[in-house]
Amino acid sequence: MRPLTVVFLLIYWIITPSFALAQSDSRGPTVLVVTAHPDDEVMFATTMYRITHSLGGDVDIALMTDGAGGYRFSTLSESIYGRDLTDPEVARNYLPAIRKKELMAAGAIAGIRNFYFIDQPDLGKTQDQDSILTYVWDRDFAAERLDFFLAQRDYDFVFTHLPIKPFHSHHKAATILAIEAVSRMDPENRPVILGSFMTGFMEDEVAAFTGLAGHPLTRTYPDGPFVFDRSTPLGLDGRLNYNIIANWMIAEYKSQGTMQLLTRDEGIERFWVYEMNGREAIGKTDALMELVRTAPF
Ligand SMILES: [Zn+2]
């Protein structure tokens, strides 16, 4: 960690005692990201990057599925991997390992520390997260794995996708399992769990979101969102910005064909606080994202 960062963190911890209590030493914030598919974590790309590169923090990821889905768009990567990946049988056998490698390559850019694979089937074309949790995934197994990962490390925050209704059922199911896992922890010693959504997609549904029907734990406070703008300048004369990081990560996902269409030169990563955290989580989240925005590069 750079000396300036250390000074900044010391000042920060002195002025925010509730967060400081969770910091037993001089480490930065520790985050567990819970997602459904390899490439979902790009939604948090630059917030993760800032935490690992500028705050001296650690980010781990727990991936819910084996990543074998979406093979029909793997056309351009077939020559790279030497496999007929758009064939469903080939995809089922080879894509899980390919997607794990792509995730770890993208994760290396964001500075992700540990990769936890829960390997549930990447199947089920439905908007209904409850049918995924009942019929497609082994819900008890996935829940036990999350409990185990959360118990292994002293996480300060958990990042999930905001579970808006029209979003992919796997994303919503992963979020529900993560919130349930955090809710099973001792309230005095558990991380703040957040829902996130980038700008530029499903804006009306995001703006209207207060919680997913049938899942009261997903209710969010109206406060926020707490944000990091990928266009924040850096480098010589401020001519670079953090969109580069997100686009580098997207480029690692050669087998996720349509993902390559999402390279952008703007975007804001936004976070909301689930009510099940309690109101003090709002201040902690505000403090984290203030630090993400302002800490020296
Ligand atoms: Zn996804």
PDB file of C-alpha atoms and ligand atoms in Angstrom:
ATOM      1  CA  MET A   1       0.000   0.000   0.000  1.00  0.00           C
ATOM      2  CA  ARG A   2       1.305   3.463  -0.815  1.00  0.00           C
ATOM      3  CA  PRO A   3       2.110   5.819   2.107  1.00  0.00           C
ATOM      4  CA  LEU A   4      -0.560   8.319   1.031  1.00  0.00           C
ATOM      5  CA  THR A   5      -3.149   5.564   1.007  1.00  0.00           C
ATOM      6  CA  VAL A   6      -2.159   4.528   4.511  1.00  0.00           C
ATOM      7  CA  VAL A   7      -2.553   8.097   5.770  1.00  0.00           C
ATOM      8  CA  PHE A   8      -5.899   8.393   4.037  1.00  0.00           C
ATOM      9  CA  LEU A   9      -7.162   5.156   5.528  1.00  0.00           C
ATOM     10  CA  LEU A  10      -6.003   6.167   9.015  1.00  0.00           C
ATOM     11  CA  ILE A  11      -7.910   9.448   8.781  1.00  0.00           C
ATOM     12  CA  TYR A  12     -10.917   7.593   7.432  1.00  0.00           C
ATOM     13  CA  TRP A  13     -10.953   5.047  10.234  1.00  0.00           C
ATOM     14  CA  ILE A  14     -10.603   7.747  12.886  1.00  0.00           C
ATOM     15  CA  ILE A  15     -13.618   9.676  11.588  1.00  0.00           C
ATOM     16  CA  THR A  16     -15.814   6.609  11.021  1.00  0.00           C
ATOM     17  CA  PRO A  17     -15.686   4.578  14.217  1.00  0.00           C
ATOM     18  CA  SER A  18     -18.406   2.062  13.279  1.00  0.00           C
ATOM     19  CA  PHE A  19     -16.407   0.905  10.279  1.00  0.00           C
ATOM     20  CA  ALA A  20     -13.165   1.087  12.255  1.00  0.00           C
ATOM     21  CA  LEU A  21     -14.556  -1.433  14.734  1.00  0.00           C
ATOM     22  CA  ALA A  22     -14.723  -3.970  11.944  1.00  0.00           C
ATOM     23  CA  GLN A  23     -11.080  -3.346  11.095  1.00  0.00           C
ATOM     24  CA  SER A  24      -8.956  -5.289  13.527  1.00  0.00           C
ATOM     25  CA  ASP A  25      -5.732  -4.237  11.799  1.00  0.00           C
ATOM     26  CA  SER A  26      -4.540  -1.904   9.077  1.00  0.00           C
ATOM     27  CA  ARG A  27      -6.123  -3.780   6.213  1.00  0.00           C
ATOM     28  CA  GLY A  28      -8.519  -2.188   3.778  1.00  0.00           C
ATOM     29  CA  PRO A  29     -12.111  -3.279   3.203  1.00  0.00           C
ATOM     30  CA  THR A  30     -12.738  -6.944   2.435  1.00  0.00           C
ATOM     31  CA  VAL A  31     -15.495  -7.844   0.001  1.00  0.00           C
ATOM     32  CA  LEU A  32     -17.215 -11.031  -1.151  1.00  0.00           C
ATOM     33  CA  VAL A  33     -18.857 -10.755  -4.564  1.00  0.00           C
ATOM     34  CA  VAL A  34     -21.667 -13.262  -5.216  1.00  0.00           C
ATOM     35  CA  THR A  35     -22.654 -13.730  -8.862  1.00  0.00           C
ATOM     36  CA  ALA A  36     -24.330 -16.288 -11.099  1.00  0.00           C
ATOM     37  CA  HIS A  37     -22.177 -16.384 -14.263  1.00  0.00           C
ATOM     38  CA  PRO A  38     -18.591 -15.697 -15.252  1.00  0.00           C
ATOM     39  CA  ASP A  39     -18.701 -12.066 -16.564  1.00  0.00           C
ATOM     40  CA  ASP A  40     -21.426 -10.851 -14.133  1.00  0.00           C
ATOM     41  CA  GLU A  41     -18.739  -9.355 -11.901  1.00  0.00           C
ATOM     42  CA  VAL A  42     -17.882  -6.802 -14.602  1.00  0.00           C
ATOM     43  CA  MET A  43     -20.851  -4.850 -13.261  1.00  0.00           C
ATOM     44  CA  PHE A  44     -18.689  -4.071 -10.212  1.00  0.00           C
ATOM     45  CA  ALA A  45     -15.419  -3.899 -12.184  1.00  0.00           C
ATOM     46  CA  THR A  46     -14.017  -0.546 -11.225  1.00  0.00           C
ATOM     47  CA  THR A  47     -15.328  -0.482  -7.663  1.00  0.00           C
ATOM     48  CA  MET A  48     -13.514  -3.785  -7.116  1.00  0.00           C
ATOM     49  CA  TYR A  49     -10.417  -2.361  -8.813  1.00  0.00           C
ATOM     50  CA  ARG A  50     -10.394   0.721  -6.596  1.00  0.00           C
ATOM     51  CA  ILE A  51     -10.828  -1.402  -3.462  1.00  0.00           C
ATOM     52  CA  THR A  52      -7.955  -3.734  -4.347  1.00  0.00           C
ATOM     53  CA  HIS A  53      -5.617  -1.185  -5.936  1.00  0.00           C
ATOM     54  CA  SER A  54      -6.218   2.047  -4.022  1.00  0.00           C
ATOM     55  CA  LEU A  55      -7.689   1.029  -0.645  1.00  0.00           C
ATOM     56  CA  GLY A  56      -5.455  -1.956   0.086  1.00  0.00           C
ATOM     57  CA  GLY A  57      -8.572  -4.128   0.302  1.00  0.00           C
ATOM     58  CA  ASP A  58      -9.330  -7.681  -0.743  1.00  0.00           C
ATOM     59  CA  VAL A  59     -12.083  -8.966  -3.010  1.00  0.00           C
ATOM     60  CA  ASP A  60     -13.141 -12.611  -3.314  1.00  0.00           C
ATOM     61  CA  ILE A  61     -15.815 -13.982  -5.621  1.00  0.00           C
ATOM     62  CA  ALA A  62     -18.299 -16.819  -5.153  1.00  0.00           C
ATOM     63  CA  LEU A  63     -19.665 -17.975  -8.509  1.00  0.00           C
ATOM     64  CA  MET A  64     -22.979 -19.816  -8.387  1.00  0.00           C
ATOM     65  CA  THR A  65     -23.128 -21.645 -11.765  1.00  0.00           C
ATOM     66  CA  ASP A  66     -20.647 -23.697 -13.785  1.00  0.00           C
ATOM     67  CA  GLY A  67     -20.878 -21.189 -16.661  1.00  0.00           C
ATOM     68  CA  ALA A  68     -21.829 -23.725 -19.342  1.00  0.00           C
ATOM     69  CA  GLY A  69     -24.728 -21.625 -20.681  1.00  0.00           C
ATOM     70  CA  GLY A  70     -24.811 -19.040 -23.451  1.00  0.00           C
ATOM     71  CA  TYR A  71     -22.794 -21.304 -25.754  1.00  0.00           C
ATOM     72  CA  ARG A  72     -24.722 -20.296 -28.872  1.00  0.00           C
ATOM     73  CA  PHE A  73     -22.831 -17.002 -28.888  1.00  0.00           C
ATOM     74  CA  SER A  74     -19.383 -18.597 -28.544  1.00  0.00           C
ATOM     75  CA  THR A  75     -18.819 -18.525 -32.328  1.00  0.00           C
ATOM     76  CA  LEU A  76     -15.833 -16.173 -32.403  1.00  0.00           C
ATOM     77  CA  SER A  77     -13.991 -18.066 -29.681  1.00  0.00           C
ATOM     78  CA  GLU A  78     -14.215 -21.475 -31.335  1.00  0.00           C
ATOM     79  CA  SER A  79     -10.931 -20.994 -33.207  1.00  0.00           C
ATOM     80  CA  ILE A  80      -9.246 -19.607 -30.092  1.00  0.00           C
ATOM     81  CA  TYR A  81     -10.152 -22.601 -27.952  1.00  0.00           C
ATOM     82  CA  GLY A  82     -10.082 -25.191 -30.753  1.00  0.00           C
ATOM     83  CA  ARG A  83     -13.515 -26.528 -29.865  1.00  0.00           C
ATOM     84  CA  ASP A  84     -16.914 -26.500 -31.526  1.00  0.00           C
ATOM     85  CA  LEU A  85     -18.335 -24.578 -28.586  1.00  0.00           C
ATOM     86  CA  THR A  86     -21.659 -23.742 -30.238  1.00  0.00           C
ATOM     87  CA  ASP A  87     -22.460 -27.461 -30.132  1.00  0.00           C
ATOM     88  CA  PRO A  88     -24.466 -28.090 -26.936  1.00  0.00           C
ATOM     89  CA  GLU A  89     -22.661 -31.324 -26.090  1.00  0.00           C
ATOM     90  CA  VAL A  90     -19.212 -29.776 -26.575  1.00  0.00           C
ATOM     91  CA  ALA A  91     -20.281 -26.721 -24.574  1.00  0.00           C
ATOM     92  CA  ARG A  92     -21.513 -28.826 -21.672  1.00  0.00           C
ATOM     93  CA  ASN A  93     -18.199 -30.653 -21.476  1.00  0.00           C
ATOM     94  CA  TYR A  94     -15.705 -27.882 -22.185  1.00  0.00           C
ATOM     95  CA  LEU A  95     -17.215 -24.485 -21.404  1.00  0.00           C
ATOM     96  CA  PRO A  96     -17.145 -24.760 -17.587  1.00  0.00           C
ATOM     97  CA  ALA A  97     -13.334 -24.897 -17.514  1.00  0.00           C
ATOM     98  CA  ILE A  98     -12.979 -22.278 -20.267  1.00  0.00           C
ATOM     99  CA  ARG A  99     -15.300 -19.892 -18.454  1.00  0.00           C
ATOM    100  CA  LYS A 100     -13.479 -20.410 -15.166  1.00  0.00           C
ATOM    101  CA  LYS A 101     -10.208 -19.467 -16.881  1.00  0.00           C
ATOM    102  CA  GLU A 102     -11.836 -16.408 -18.416  1.00  0.00           C
ATOM    103  CA  LEU A 103     -13.190 -15.391 -15.009  1.00  0.00           C
ATOM    104  CA  MET A 104      -9.790 -15.777 -13.399  1.00  0.00           C
ATOM    105  CA  ALA A 105      -8.137 -13.748 -16.170  1.00  0.00           C
ATOM    106  CA  ALA A 106     -10.713 -10.974 -15.800  1.00  0.00           C
ATOM    107  CA  GLY A 107     -10.487 -11.265 -12.032  1.00  0.00           C
ATOM    108  CA  ALA A 108      -6.726 -10.789 -12.145  1.00  0.00           C
ATOM    109  CA  ILE A 109      -7.320  -7.379 -13.755  1.00  0.00           C
ATOM    110  CA  ALA A 110      -9.691  -6.364 -10.957  1.00  0.00           C
ATOM    111  CA  GLY A 111      -7.327  -7.810  -8.346  1.00  0.00           C
ATOM    112  CA  ILE A 112      -9.676 -10.569  -7.166  1.00  0.00           C
ATOM    113  CA  ARG A 113      -7.983 -12.713  -4.512  1.00  0.00           C
ATOM    114  CA  ASN A 114      -9.992 -15.948  -4.213  1.00  0.00           C
ATOM    115  CA  PHE A 115     -12.371 -17.665  -6.608  1.00  0.00           C
ATOM    116  CA  TYR A 116     -15.014 -19.919  -5.069  1.00  0.00           C
ATOM    117  CA  PHE A 117     -16.906 -22.144  -7.505  1.00  0.00           C
ATOM    118  CA  ILE A 118     -20.302 -23.513  -6.477  1.00  0.00           C
ATOM    119  CA  ASP A 119     -20.872 -25.152  -9.895  1.00  0.00           C
ATOM    120  CA  GLN A 120     -24.644 -25.242 -10.074  1.00  0.00           C
ATOM    121  CA  PRO A 121     -26.172 -26.011 -13.517  1.00  0.00           C
ATOM    122  CA  ASP A 122     -26.192 -23.015 -15.856  1.00  0.00           C
ATOM    123  CA  LEU A 123     -29.597 -24.059 -17.185  1.00  0.00           C
ATOM    124  CA  GLY A 124     -33.159 -22.829 -17.172  1.00  0.00           C
ATOM    125  CA  LYS A 125     -34.539 -20.204 -19.544  1.00  0.00           C
ATOM    126  CA  THR A 126     -36.979 -18.502 -17.192  1.00  0.00           C
ATOM    127  CA  GLN A 127     -37.499 -15.226 -15.395  1.00  0.00           C
ATOM    128  CA  ASP A 128     -38.663 -17.209 -12.365  1.00  0.00           C
ATOM    129  CA  GLN A 129     -35.894 -17.348  -9.779  1.00  0.00           C
ATOM    130  CA  ASP A 130     -37.940 -19.587  -7.498  1.00  0.00           C
ATOM    131  CA  SER A 131     -38.097 -22.410 -10.048  1.00  0.00           C
ATOM    132  CA  ILE A 132     -34.302 -22.186 -10.420  1.00  0.00           C
ATOM    133  CA  LEU A 133     -33.895 -22.451  -6.649  1.00  0.00           C
ATOM    134  CA  THR A 134     -36.366 -25.344  -6.443  1.00  0.00           C
ATOM    135  CA  TYR A 135     -35.704 -27.437  -9.541  1.00  0.00           C
ATOM    136  CA  VAL A 136     -32.366 -26.474 -11.130  1.00  0.00           C
ATOM    137  CA  TRP A 137     -29.897 -25.689  -8.341  1.00  0.00           C
ATOM    138  CA  ASP A 138     -29.186 -27.655  -5.187  1.00  0.00           C
ATOM    139  CA  ARG A 139     -30.327 -24.874  -2.904  1.00  0.00           C
ATOM    140  CA  ASP A 140     -29.159 -26.464   0.359  1.00  0.00           C
ATOM    141  CA  PHE A 141     -25.701 -27.198  -1.039  1.00  0.00           C
ATOM    142  CA  ALA A 142     -25.296 -23.661  -2.407  1.00  0.00           C
ATOM    143  CA  ALA A 143     -26.482 -22.178   0.892  1.00  0.00           C
ATOM    144  CA  GLU A 144     -24.007 -24.289   2.863  1.00  0.00           C
ATOM    145  CA  ARG A 145     -21.153 -23.226   0.592  1.00  0.00           C
ATOM    146  CA  LEU A 146     -22.010 -19.548   1.064  1.00  0.00           C
ATOM    147  CA  ASP A 147     -22.219 -20.033   4.834  1.00  0.00           C
ATOM    148  CA  PHE A 148     -18.782 -21.654   4.715  1.00  0.00           C
ATOM    149  CA  PHE A 149     -17.176 -18.898   2.601  1.00  0.00           C
ATOM    150  CA  LEU A 150     -18.661 -16.160   4.787  1.00  0.00           C
ATOM    151  CA  ALA A 151     -17.367 -17.886   7.904  1.00  0.00           C
ATOM    152  CA  GLN A 152     -13.855 -18.267   6.433  1.00  0.00           C
ATOM    153  CA  ARG A 153     -13.128 -14.547   6.128  1.00  0.00           C
ATOM    154  CA  ASP A 154     -14.092 -11.443   8.016  1.00  0.00           C
ATOM    155  CA  TYR A 155     -15.897  -9.687   5.169  1.00  0.00           C
ATOM    156  CA  ASP A 156     -16.938  -6.057   5.517  1.00  0.00           C
ATOM    157  CA  PHE A 157     -19.209  -6.059   2.456  1.00  0.00           C
ATOM    158  CA  VAL A 158     -20.976  -8.468   0.098  1.00  0.00           C
ATOM    159  CA  PHE A 159     -21.800  -7.284  -3.436  1.00  0.00           C
ATOM    160  CA  THR A 160     -24.765  -8.724  -5.363  1.00  0.00           C
ATOM    161  CA  HIS A 161     -26.849  -7.776  -8.363  1.00  0.00           C
ATOM    162  CA  LEU A 162     -29.941  -5.770  -7.560  1.00  0.00           C
ATOM    163  CA  PRO A 163     -32.663  -8.418  -8.152  1.00  0.00           C
ATOM    164  CA  ILE A 164     -34.969  -6.468 -10.447  1.00  0.00           C
ATOM    165  CA  LYS A 165     -37.817  -8.540 -11.906  1.00  0.00           C
ATOM    166  CA  PRO A 166     -36.865  -8.674 -15.619  1.00  0.00           C
ATOM    167  CA  PHE A 167     -33.265  -9.627 -14.858  1.00  0.00           C
ATOM    168  CA  HIS A 168     -31.976 -13.176 -15.523  1.00  0.00           C
ATOM    169  CA  SER A 169     -33.398 -15.631 -12.988  1.00  0.00           C
ATOM    170  CA  HIS A 170     -29.912 -16.896 -12.073  1.00  0.00           C
ATOM    171  CA  HIS A 171     -28.840 -13.374 -11.063  1.00  0.00           C
ATOM    172  CA  LYS A 172     -31.872 -12.982  -8.816  1.00  0.00           C
ATOM    173  CA  ALA A 173     -31.460 -16.475  -7.349  1.00  0.00           C
ATOM    174  CA  ALA A 174     -27.779 -15.827  -6.555  1.00  0.00           C
ATOM    175  CA  THR A 175     -28.707 -12.569  -4.817  1.00  0.00           C
ATOM    176  CA  ILE A 176     -31.448 -14.244  -2.775  1.00  0.00           C
ATOM    177  CA  LEU A 177     -29.074 -16.993  -1.604  1.00  0.00           C
ATOM    178  CA  ALA A 178     -26.433 -14.407  -0.653  1.00  0.00           C
ATOM    179  CA  ILE A 179     -28.870 -12.268   1.339  1.00  0.00           C
ATOM    180  CA  GLU A 180     -30.264 -15.324   3.099  1.00  0.00           C
ATOM    181  CA  ALA A 181     -26.727 -16.454   3.975  1.00  0.00           C
ATOM    182  CA  VAL A 182     -25.839 -13.066   5.470  1.00  0.00           C
ATOM    183  CA  SER A 183     -29.149 -12.977   7.355  1.00  0.00           C
ATOM    184  CA  ARG A 184     -28.196 -16.260   9.055  1.00  0.00           C
ATOM    185  CA  MET A 185     -25.046 -14.668  10.508  1.00  0.00           C
ATOM    186  CA  ASP A 186     -24.756 -13.016  13.925  1.00  0.00           C
ATOM    187  CA  PRO A 187     -26.164  -9.481  13.414  1.00  0.00           C
ATOM    188  CA  GLU A 188     -23.314  -8.068  15.507  1.00  0.00           C
ATOM    189  CA  ASN A 189     -20.659  -9.514  13.258  1.00  0.00           C
ATOM    190  CA  ARG A 190     -21.803  -9.728   9.693  1.00  0.00           C
ATOM    191  CA  PRO A 191     -20.966  -7.874   6.492  1.00  0.00           C
ATOM    192  CA  VAL A 192     -23.080  -5.197   4.868  1.00  0.00           C
ATOM    193  CA  ILE A 193     -24.708  -6.703   1.783  1.00  0.00           C
ATOM    194  CA  LEU A 194     -25.442  -4.434  -1.175  1.00  0.00           C
ATOM    195  CA  GLY A 195     -27.383  -4.640  -4.430  1.00  0.00           C
ATOM    196  CA  SER A 196     -25.783  -3.129  -7.499  1.00  0.00           C
ATOM    197  CA  PHE A 197     -26.751  -2.136 -11.014  1.00  0.00           C
ATOM    198  CA  MET A 198     -24.837  -0.295 -13.720  1.00  0.00           C
ATOM    199  CA  THR A 199     -26.297   2.661 -15.548  1.00  0.00           C
ATOM    200  CA  GLY A 200     -27.499   2.052 -19.081  1.00  0.00           C
ATOM    201  CA  PHE A 201     -29.641  -1.069 -18.609  1.00  0.00           C
ATOM    202  CA  MET A 202     -33.283  -1.491 -17.529  1.00  0.00           C
ATOM    203  CA  GLU A 203     -33.289   2.004 -16.033  1.00  0.00           C
ATOM    204  CA  ASP A 204     -37.062   2.189 -15.420  1.00  0.00           C
ATOM    205  CA  GLU A 205     -37.100  -1.098 -13.500  1.00  0.00           C
ATOM    206  CA  VAL A 206     -34.046  -0.095 -11.478  1.00  0.00           C
ATOM    207  CA  ALA A 207     -35.595   3.276 -10.589  1.00  0.00           C
ATOM    208  CA  ALA A 208     -38.829   1.598  -9.474  1.00  0.00           C
ATOM    209  CA  PHE A 209     -37.149  -1.177  -7.488  1.00  0.00           C
ATOM    210  CA  THR A 210     -37.965  -1.421  -3.776  1.00  0.00           C
ATOM    211  CA  GLY A 211     -37.740  -5.215  -3.445  1.00  0.00           C
ATOM    212  CA  LEU A 212     -38.475  -8.422  -5.333  1.00  0.00           C
ATOM    213  CA  ALA A 213     -42.038  -9.721  -4.820  1.00  0.00           C
ATOM    214  CA  GLY A 214     -42.126 -12.774  -2.553  1.00  0.00           C
ATOM    215  CA  HIS A 215     -38.651 -12.074  -1.152  1.00  0.00           C
ATOM    216  CA  PRO A 216     -38.912  -9.472   1.629  1.00  0.00           C
ATOM    217  CA  LEU A 217     -35.190  -9.755   2.441  1.00  0.00           C
ATOM    218  CA  THR A 218     -34.473  -8.060  -0.890  1.00  0.00           C
ATOM    219  CA  ARG A 219     -36.159  -4.810   0.151  1.00  0.00           C
ATOM    220  CA  THR A 220     -33.855  -1.804  -0.207  1.00  0.00           C
ATOM    221  CA  TYR A 221     -33.643   1.539   1.561  1.00  0.00           C
ATOM    222  CA  PRO A 222     -34.511   4.530  -0.631  1.00  0.00           C
ATOM    223  CA  ASP A 223     -31.152   6.115   0.288  1.00  0.00           C
ATOM    224  CA  GLY A 224     -28.525   6.238  -2.395  1.00  0.00           C
ATOM    225  CA  PRO A 225     -27.483   4.991  -4.799  1.00  0.00           C
ATOM    226  CA  PHE A 226     -23.866   5.101  -3.686  1.00  0.00           C
ATOM    227  CA  VAL A 227     -21.768   5.374  -6.803  1.00  0.00           C
ATOM    228  CA  PHE A 228     -18.455   5.229  -8.593  1.00  0.00           C
ATOM    229  CA  ASP A 229     -18.221   6.820 -12.038  1.00  0.00           C
ATOM    230  CA  ARG A 230     -16.055   4.810 -14.431  1.00  0.00           C
ATOM    231  CA  SER A 231     -15.199   8.027 -16.245  1.00  0.00           C
ATOM    232  CA  THR A 232     -13.236   9.284 -13.224  1.00  0.00           C
ATOM    233  CA  PRO A 233      -9.997  10.539 -14.786  1.00  0.00           C
ATOM    234  CA  LEU A 234      -6.553   9.207 -13.984  1.00  0.00           C
ATOM    235  CA  GLY A 235      -3.062   9.167 -15.428  1.00  0.00           C
ATOM    236  CA  LEU A 236      -1.140  11.827 -17.320  1.00  0.00           C
ATOM    237  CA  ASP A 237      -3.260  14.955 -17.681  1.00  0.00           C
ATOM    238  CA  GLY A 238      -6.259  12.860 -16.598  1.00  0.00           C
ATOM    239  CA  ARG A 239      -6.606  11.495 -20.111  1.00  0.00           C
ATOM    240  CA  LEU A 240      -7.195   7.928 -18.949  1.00  0.00           C
ATOM    241  CA  ASN A 241     -10.189   6.686 -17.001  1.00  0.00           C
ATOM    242  CA  TYR A 242     -11.549   3.531 -15.362  1.00  0.00           C
ATOM    243  CA  ASN A 243     -13.666   2.443 -18.323  1.00  0.00           C
ATOM    244  CA  ILE A 244     -10.415   0.914 -19.561  1.00  0.00           C
ATOM    245  CA  ILE A 245     -10.433  -1.535 -16.654  1.00  0.00           C
ATOM    246  CA  ALA A 246     -14.003  -2.696 -17.331  1.00  0.00           C
ATOM    247  CA  ASN A 247     -13.283  -3.061 -21.049  1.00  0.00           C
ATOM    248  CA  TRP A 248     -10.116  -5.064 -20.369  1.00  0.00           C
ATOM    249  CA  MET A 249     -12.196  -7.448 -18.255  1.00  0.00           C
ATOM    250  CA  ILE A 250     -14.873  -7.769 -20.932  1.00  0.00           C
ATOM    251  CA  ALA A 251     -12.171  -8.587 -23.488  1.00  0.00           C
ATOM    252  CA  GLU A 252     -11.138 -11.625 -21.429  1.00  0.00           C
ATOM    253  CA  TYR A 253     -14.536 -13.207 -22.027  1.00  0.00           C
ATOM    254  CA  LYS A 254     -13.906 -14.425 -25.573  1.00  0.00           C
ATOM    255  CA  SER A 255     -16.477 -17.226 -25.242  1.00  0.00           C
ATOM    256  CA  GLN A 256     -19.215 -14.806 -24.088  1.00  0.00           C
ATOM    257  CA  GLY A 257     -19.850 -13.420 -27.562  1.00  0.00           C
ATOM    258  CA  THR A 258     -22.473 -10.787 -26.818  1.00  0.00           C
ATOM    259  CA  MET A 259     -20.464  -9.565 -23.830  1.00  0.00           C
ATOM    260  CA  GLN A 260     -18.016  -8.037 -26.307  1.00  0.00           C
ATOM    261  CA  LEU A 261     -20.760  -5.660 -27.433  1.00  0.00           C
ATOM    262  CA  LEU A 262     -20.849  -4.108 -23.957  1.00  0.00           C
ATOM    263  CA  THR A 263     -17.505  -2.325 -24.125  1.00  0.00           C
ATOM    264  CA  ARG A 264     -18.293   1.283 -23.305  1.00  0.00           C
ATOM    265  CA  ASP A 265     -16.702   4.620 -22.599  1.00  0.00           C
ATOM    266  CA  GLU A 266     -19.076   5.610 -19.812  1.00  0.00           C
ATOM    267  CA  GLY A 267     -21.012   4.098 -16.961  1.00  0.00           C
ATOM    268  CA  ILE A 268     -21.700   4.509 -13.269  1.00  0.00           C
ATOM    269  CA  GLU A 269     -21.525   1.610 -10.828  1.00  0.00           C
ATOM    270  CA  ARG A 270     -24.372   2.049  -8.336  1.00  0.00           C
ATOM    271  CA  PHE A 271     -25.047   0.362  -5.007  1.00  0.00           C
ATOM    272  CA  TRP A 272     -28.134   0.198  -2.791  1.00  0.00           C
ATOM    273  CA  VAL A 273     -28.438  -1.054   0.797  1.00  0.00           C
ATOM    274  CA  TYR A 274     -30.834  -3.894   1.650  1.00  0.00           C
ATOM    275  CA  GLU A 275     -33.036  -3.101   4.639  1.00  0.00           C
ATOM    276  CA  MET A 276     -32.133  -6.379   6.366  1.00  0.00           C
ATOM    277  CA  ASN A 277     -28.703  -4.826   7.082  1.00  0.00           C
ATOM    278  CA  GLY A 278     -30.165  -2.191   9.410  1.00  0.00           C
ATOM    279  CA  ARG A 279     -29.832   1.557   8.968  1.00  0.00           C
ATOM    280  CA  GLU A 280     -26.245   1.837  10.161  1.00  0.00           C
ATOM    281  CA  ALA A 281     -25.229   0.035   6.959  1.00  0.00           C
ATOM    282  CA  ILE A 282     -26.171   3.167   5.021  1.00  0.00           C
ATOM    283  CA  GLY A 283     -23.403   5.192   6.674  1.00  0.00           C
ATOM    284  CA  LYS A 284     -20.881   2.389   6.183  1.00  0.00           C
ATOM    285  CA  THR A 285     -21.752   2.125   2.501  1.00  0.00           C
ATOM    286  CA  ASP A 286     -21.607   5.880   2.026  1.00  0.00           C
ATOM    287  CA  ALA A 287     -18.180   5.907   3.682  1.00  0.00           C
ATOM    288  CA  LEU A 288     -16.890   3.031   1.557  1.00  0.00           C
ATOM    289  CA  MET A 289     -17.978   4.593  -1.720  1.00  0.00           C
ATOM    290  CA  GLU A 290     -16.665   8.019  -0.703  1.00  0.00           C
ATOM    291  CA  LEU A 291     -13.318   6.339  -0.217  1.00  0.00           C
ATOM    292  CA  VAL A 292     -13.628   4.458  -3.515  1.00  0.00           C
ATOM    293  CA  ARG A 293     -14.215   7.812  -5.271  1.00  0.00           C
ATOM    294  CA  THR A 294     -11.550   9.862  -3.530  1.00  0.00           C
ATOM    295  CA  ALA A 295      -8.600   7.681  -2.432  1.00  0.00           C
ATOM    296  CA  PRO A 296      -5.374   8.452  -4.317  1.00  0.00           C
ATOM    297  CA  PHE A 297      -4.741   6.221  -7.321  1.00  0.00           C
TER     298      PHE A 297
HETATM  299 ZN    ZN B   1     -25.138 -13.316 -15.970  1.00  0.00          ZN
END
